């Protein structure tokens, strides 16, 4: 990239988001890193600024708070930042089924992975369109391409991000904006610690796992090339390609077979 671009990454304090931050910094981009854990964000931002000579800003906020996207937009304006690349990455899943999860927790998932990603996209797109250049990655999941797991809101949420990305990409490509749904499979991050499934995750075969750096690099390459869907890793590509043609009436049976976290 010749112009210095600014990249807003949510969920940058760990895992895939932190890997995106390291990759974007190595490309010479300035950064705005968002998550709740301020010290983690500060340490990463300082390290990347020192190593790559870039500007790194941080904004610590809980994206489950409906006011969070607005606060990020205010921070962008107050600090004279122009967002060229938006990476909607923050996310989590839970180890409880829908019926056993409180509305407060379900609502937070929707706020973080549906409402906030949509509001942030809506806030950066007008500027991108004016400048005729923009890139947006919505970190979805391979779950969006597989039959829905029993009782998991997460699958429906990730399908939303997947469909939104394609729809926006079709609308905005003529304006110089590319939107990509990044659909990782199992990735070595804190995701399963947060979900409480670390033990079950240890039984998943090694060939199904990716490194966060590999996932971030693949997503970055895809959005820069204008590819609206990115499924990183050969095993995930095969899984997605072989499942999609299966008739819908067989999906419930497949769903049970694919879900390693259900009893
Ligand atoms: N790892 C996998 O196997 C996998 C597979 C497919 C898709 N994904 C998707 O990849 C994305 C990144 O996950 P990851 O694997 O990198 O997990 P991770 O290591 O647990 O990182 C999740 C990030 O999201 C942030 N986050 C979570 N809740 C937040 C909130 N309420 N407000 C602000 N930030 C919040 C966390 O920061 P704080 O805790 O500091 O707030 C953290 O930076 C997620 O959207 C996930 O669904 C992961």
XYZ file of C-alpha atoms and ligand atoms in Angstrom:
311
model
C 0.000 0.000 0.000
C 1.382 3.444 -0.900
C -0.992 5.720 1.098
C -0.983 5.337 4.888
C -4.319 3.757 5.764
C -5.959 3.658 9.182
C -7.416 0.359 10.359
C -10.074 0.060 13.072
C -10.000 -3.411 14.656
C -12.502 -4.544 17.284
C -11.494 -7.365 19.612
C -7.836 -6.439 19.175
C -6.744 -7.432 22.692
C -6.392 -11.140 21.830
C -6.484 -13.872 19.201
C -7.414 -13.081 15.611
C -7.906 -9.346 16.301
C -4.397 -8.967 17.749
C -3.037 -10.918 14.761
C -4.838 -8.494 12.434
C -3.247 -5.593 14.322
C 0.250 -7.070 13.903
C -0.364 -7.772 10.211
C -1.808 -4.316 9.442
C 1.093 -2.664 11.297
C 3.597 -4.695 9.283
C 1.884 -3.277 6.157
C 2.565 0.247 7.470
C -1.045 1.029 8.467
C -2.027 3.225 11.413
C -4.301 1.551 13.963
C -7.284 2.126 16.209
C -7.556 -0.873 18.529
C -10.796 -1.567 20.414
C -11.693 -4.085 23.162
C -12.419 -4.021 26.898
C -8.951 -4.883 28.285
C -7.175 -1.536 28.158
C -3.743 -2.689 29.387
C -3.565 -5.382 26.700
C -4.527 -2.846 24.029
C -1.980 -0.311 25.336
C 0.869 -2.867 25.408
C 0.108 -4.059 21.862
C -0.301 -0.520 20.494
C 2.976 0.658 22.079
C 4.837 -2.387 20.788
C 3.526 -1.967 17.224
C 4.182 1.793 17.187
C 7.764 1.206 18.345
C 8.429 -1.636 15.906
C 6.783 -0.207 12.785
C 6.810 3.575 13.380
C 3.036 3.799 12.975
C 0.353 5.715 14.868
C -1.555 3.384 17.226
C -4.578 4.595 19.140
C -6.618 2.549 21.575
C -10.194 2.843 22.789
C -11.342 0.588 25.628
C -15.073 -0.072 25.535
C -17.585 -2.860 26.127
C -19.284 -3.527 22.790
C -22.233 -5.079 24.625
C -23.110 -1.487 25.607
C -25.499 -0.144 22.931
C -23.724 3.249 23.176
C -20.309 1.738 22.345
C -20.334 2.158 18.535
C -21.362 5.821 18.950
C -18.541 6.359 21.458
C -16.042 4.865 18.985
C -17.324 7.188 16.235
C -16.931 10.168 18.615
C -13.374 9.064 19.460
C -12.546 8.805 15.734
C -13.825 12.344 15.119
C -12.169 13.842 18.222
C -8.797 12.370 17.232
C -9.054 13.375 13.587
C -8.875 9.787 12.357
C -10.105 8.577 8.968
C -11.083 4.907 8.962
C -10.044 3.237 5.700
C -10.273 -0.375 6.872
C -12.821 -1.684 9.396
C -12.298 -5.125 10.896
C -15.391 -6.218 12.847
C -13.751 -9.033 14.771
C -14.858 -8.919 18.450
C -16.935 -11.912 19.368
C -17.599 -14.870 21.625
C -19.783 -17.913 21.998
C -21.272 -19.546 25.049
C -21.327 -23.085 26.339
C -25.016 -22.945 27.278
C -27.932 -23.635 24.960
C -30.478 -20.963 24.036
C -33.083 -22.031 26.612
C -30.466 -22.049 29.388
C -29.002 -18.635 28.579
C -30.384 -15.418 30.064
C -31.764 -12.742 27.758
C -29.108 -10.408 29.078
C -26.361 -12.750 27.745
C -28.175 -13.503 24.458
C -28.839 -9.805 23.951
C -25.164 -9.007 24.555
C -24.126 -11.486 21.838
C -26.536 -9.815 19.403
C -25.321 -6.357 20.410
C -21.632 -7.258 19.937
C -21.814 -9.384 16.779
C -24.925 -8.037 14.991
C -25.820 -4.501 16.033
C -22.313 -3.131 16.680
C -20.846 -4.528 13.444
C -23.758 -3.058 11.478
C -23.560 0.330 13.194
C -19.790 0.567 12.756
C -20.094 -0.355 9.055
C -22.853 2.213 8.614
C -20.707 4.900 10.247
C -17.570 4.348 8.128
C -19.157 3.631 4.721
C -20.194 7.213 3.808
C -16.580 8.450 4.214
C -15.175 5.463 2.347
C -17.626 6.061 -0.494
C -16.668 9.729 -0.680
C -12.967 8.823 -0.857
C -13.771 5.950 -3.261
C -11.683 3.517 -1.206
C -12.557 1.291 1.716
C -12.192 -2.240 3.039
C -14.397 -4.021 5.590
C -13.875 -7.481 7.068
C -16.626 -9.066 9.134
C -15.187 -11.990 11.055
C -17.886 -14.619 10.668
C -17.139 -18.334 11.104
C -17.180 -21.585 9.222
C -20.231 -22.181 11.425
C -22.084 -19.853 9.034
C -21.510 -22.373 6.234
C -22.425 -25.525 8.162
C -25.785 -26.765 9.485
C -26.789 -24.818 12.641
C -25.563 -26.313 15.914
C -28.339 -27.309 18.335
C -29.383 -24.415 20.573
C -26.578 -22.062 19.565
C -27.469 -18.443 18.832
C -23.866 -18.054 17.599
C -24.559 -19.847 14.278
C -27.476 -17.559 13.414
C -25.405 -14.525 14.377
C -22.455 -15.586 12.240
C -24.800 -16.208 9.296
C -25.974 -12.624 9.640
C -22.414 -11.302 9.318
C -21.807 -13.651 6.387
C -24.896 -12.501 4.439
C -24.424 -8.834 5.343
C -20.875 -8.909 3.984
C -21.894 -10.286 0.608
C -24.807 -7.925 0.297
C -22.659 -4.879 1.142
C -19.873 -6.033 -1.140
C -22.285 -6.170 -4.108
C -23.656 -2.721 -3.292
C -20.358 -1.003 -2.612
C -17.826 -2.526 -5.026
C -18.693 0.045 -7.710
C -17.705 2.710 -5.137
C -14.258 1.216 -4.466
C -15.256 -0.557 -1.250
C -14.672 -4.287 -0.753
C -16.407 -6.243 1.998
C -15.301 -9.742 3.000
C -16.847 -12.352 5.281
C -13.927 -14.124 6.938
C -15.008 -17.641 7.962
C -12.337 -19.274 10.143
C -12.582 -22.780 11.525
C -11.017 -23.771 14.855
C -8.310 -21.217 15.623
C -5.789 -21.181 18.495
C -7.018 -18.160 20.492
C -8.714 -17.493 23.840
C -12.127 -18.224 22.274
C -12.523 -21.664 23.869
C -11.272 -20.431 27.260
C -13.964 -17.743 27.224
C -16.570 -20.256 26.022
C -15.505 -22.816 28.641
C -14.864 -25.546 26.054
C -11.049 -25.762 26.281
C -11.133 -29.395 27.426
C -13.444 -30.589 24.612
C -11.453 -28.484 22.120
C -8.326 -30.464 23.010
C -9.916 -33.579 21.441
C -10.358 -31.869 18.051
C -7.763 -33.188 15.556
C -4.764 -30.932 14.955
C -5.343 -30.699 11.187
C -8.590 -28.774 11.821
C -6.803 -25.993 13.737
C -5.303 -22.778 12.352
C -3.022 -20.129 13.816
C -4.575 -16.672 14.267
C -1.766 -15.188 12.133
C -2.700 -17.476 9.215
C -6.376 -16.517 9.522
C -5.648 -12.778 9.689
C -3.248 -12.916 6.731
C -5.814 -14.803 4.611
C -8.602 -12.341 5.511
C -6.419 -9.312 4.749
C -5.342 -10.735 1.391
C -8.954 -11.586 0.474
C -10.382 -8.150 1.244
C -7.554 -6.353 -0.543
C -8.134 -8.582 -3.599
C -11.905 -7.983 -3.490
C -12.932 -11.547 -2.568
C -16.234 -11.402 -0.635
C -15.803 -14.788 1.080
C -12.654 -16.156 2.700
C -12.493 -19.620 4.272
C -8.909 -20.038 5.527
C -7.316 -23.502 5.514
C -7.713 -26.442 3.183
C -9.611 -28.651 5.688
C -12.180 -25.869 6.248
C -12.554 -25.271 2.516
C -13.262 -28.973 1.951
C -15.710 -29.082 4.886
C -17.620 -26.049 3.612
C -17.653 -27.210 -0.008
C -18.867 -30.726 0.779
C -21.566 -29.668 3.261
C -23.248 -26.941 1.231
C -24.720 -29.253 -1.447
C -26.272 -31.602 1.166
C -30.105 -31.284 1.011
C -31.509 -29.166 3.837
C -33.598 -32.035 5.272
C -30.370 -33.840 6.273
C -28.878 -30.790 8.017
C -30.223 -31.538 11.523
C -28.454 -34.917 11.492
C -25.277 -33.371 10.133
C -25.468 -30.605 12.746
C -25.276 -33.095 15.592
C -22.359 -34.874 13.964
C -20.411 -31.609 13.538
C -20.899 -30.155 16.991
C -18.086 -31.343 19.268
C -19.389 -29.394 22.266
C -22.847 -30.966 22.633
C -23.366 -33.833 25.078
N -11.151 -19.124 17.632
C -11.993 -19.776 16.868
O -11.977 -21.029 16.824
C -12.947 -19.004 15.967
C -13.553 -19.694 14.891
C -14.427 -19.011 14.052
C -14.682 -17.669 14.285
N -14.108 -17.010 15.327
C -14.432 -15.590 15.511
O -13.240 -14.842 15.534
C -13.458 -13.615 16.237
C -12.283 -13.380 17.185
O -12.284 -14.397 18.177
P -10.959 -15.066 18.719
O -10.967 -16.481 18.311
O -9.771 -14.226 18.396
O -11.295 -15.060 20.293
P -10.546 -14.359 21.540
O -9.099 -14.706 21.550
O -11.373 -14.725 22.727
O -10.710 -12.795 21.223
C -11.958 -12.183 21.265
C -11.784 -10.678 21.214
O -13.091 -10.073 21.256
C -13.092 -9.089 22.291
N -14.400 -8.978 22.912
C -15.190 -9.986 23.392
N -16.277 -9.461 23.990
C -16.166 -8.103 23.889
C -16.963 -7.024 24.337
N -18.093 -7.222 25.049
N -16.559 -5.758 24.061
C -15.408 -5.542 23.373
N -14.613 -6.527 22.929
C -14.981 -7.797 23.195
C -12.058 -9.592 23.314
O -11.522 -8.479 24.024
P -11.782 -8.120 25.571
O -12.041 -9.404 26.308
O -10.513 -7.430 25.983
O -12.952 -7.205 25.553
C -10.988 -10.152 22.395
O -10.121 -9.141 21.960
C -14.807 -13.762 16.931
O -15.788 -13.018 16.241
C -15.110 -15.253 16.830
O -16.490 -15.503 16.800
C -13.231 -17.661 16.171
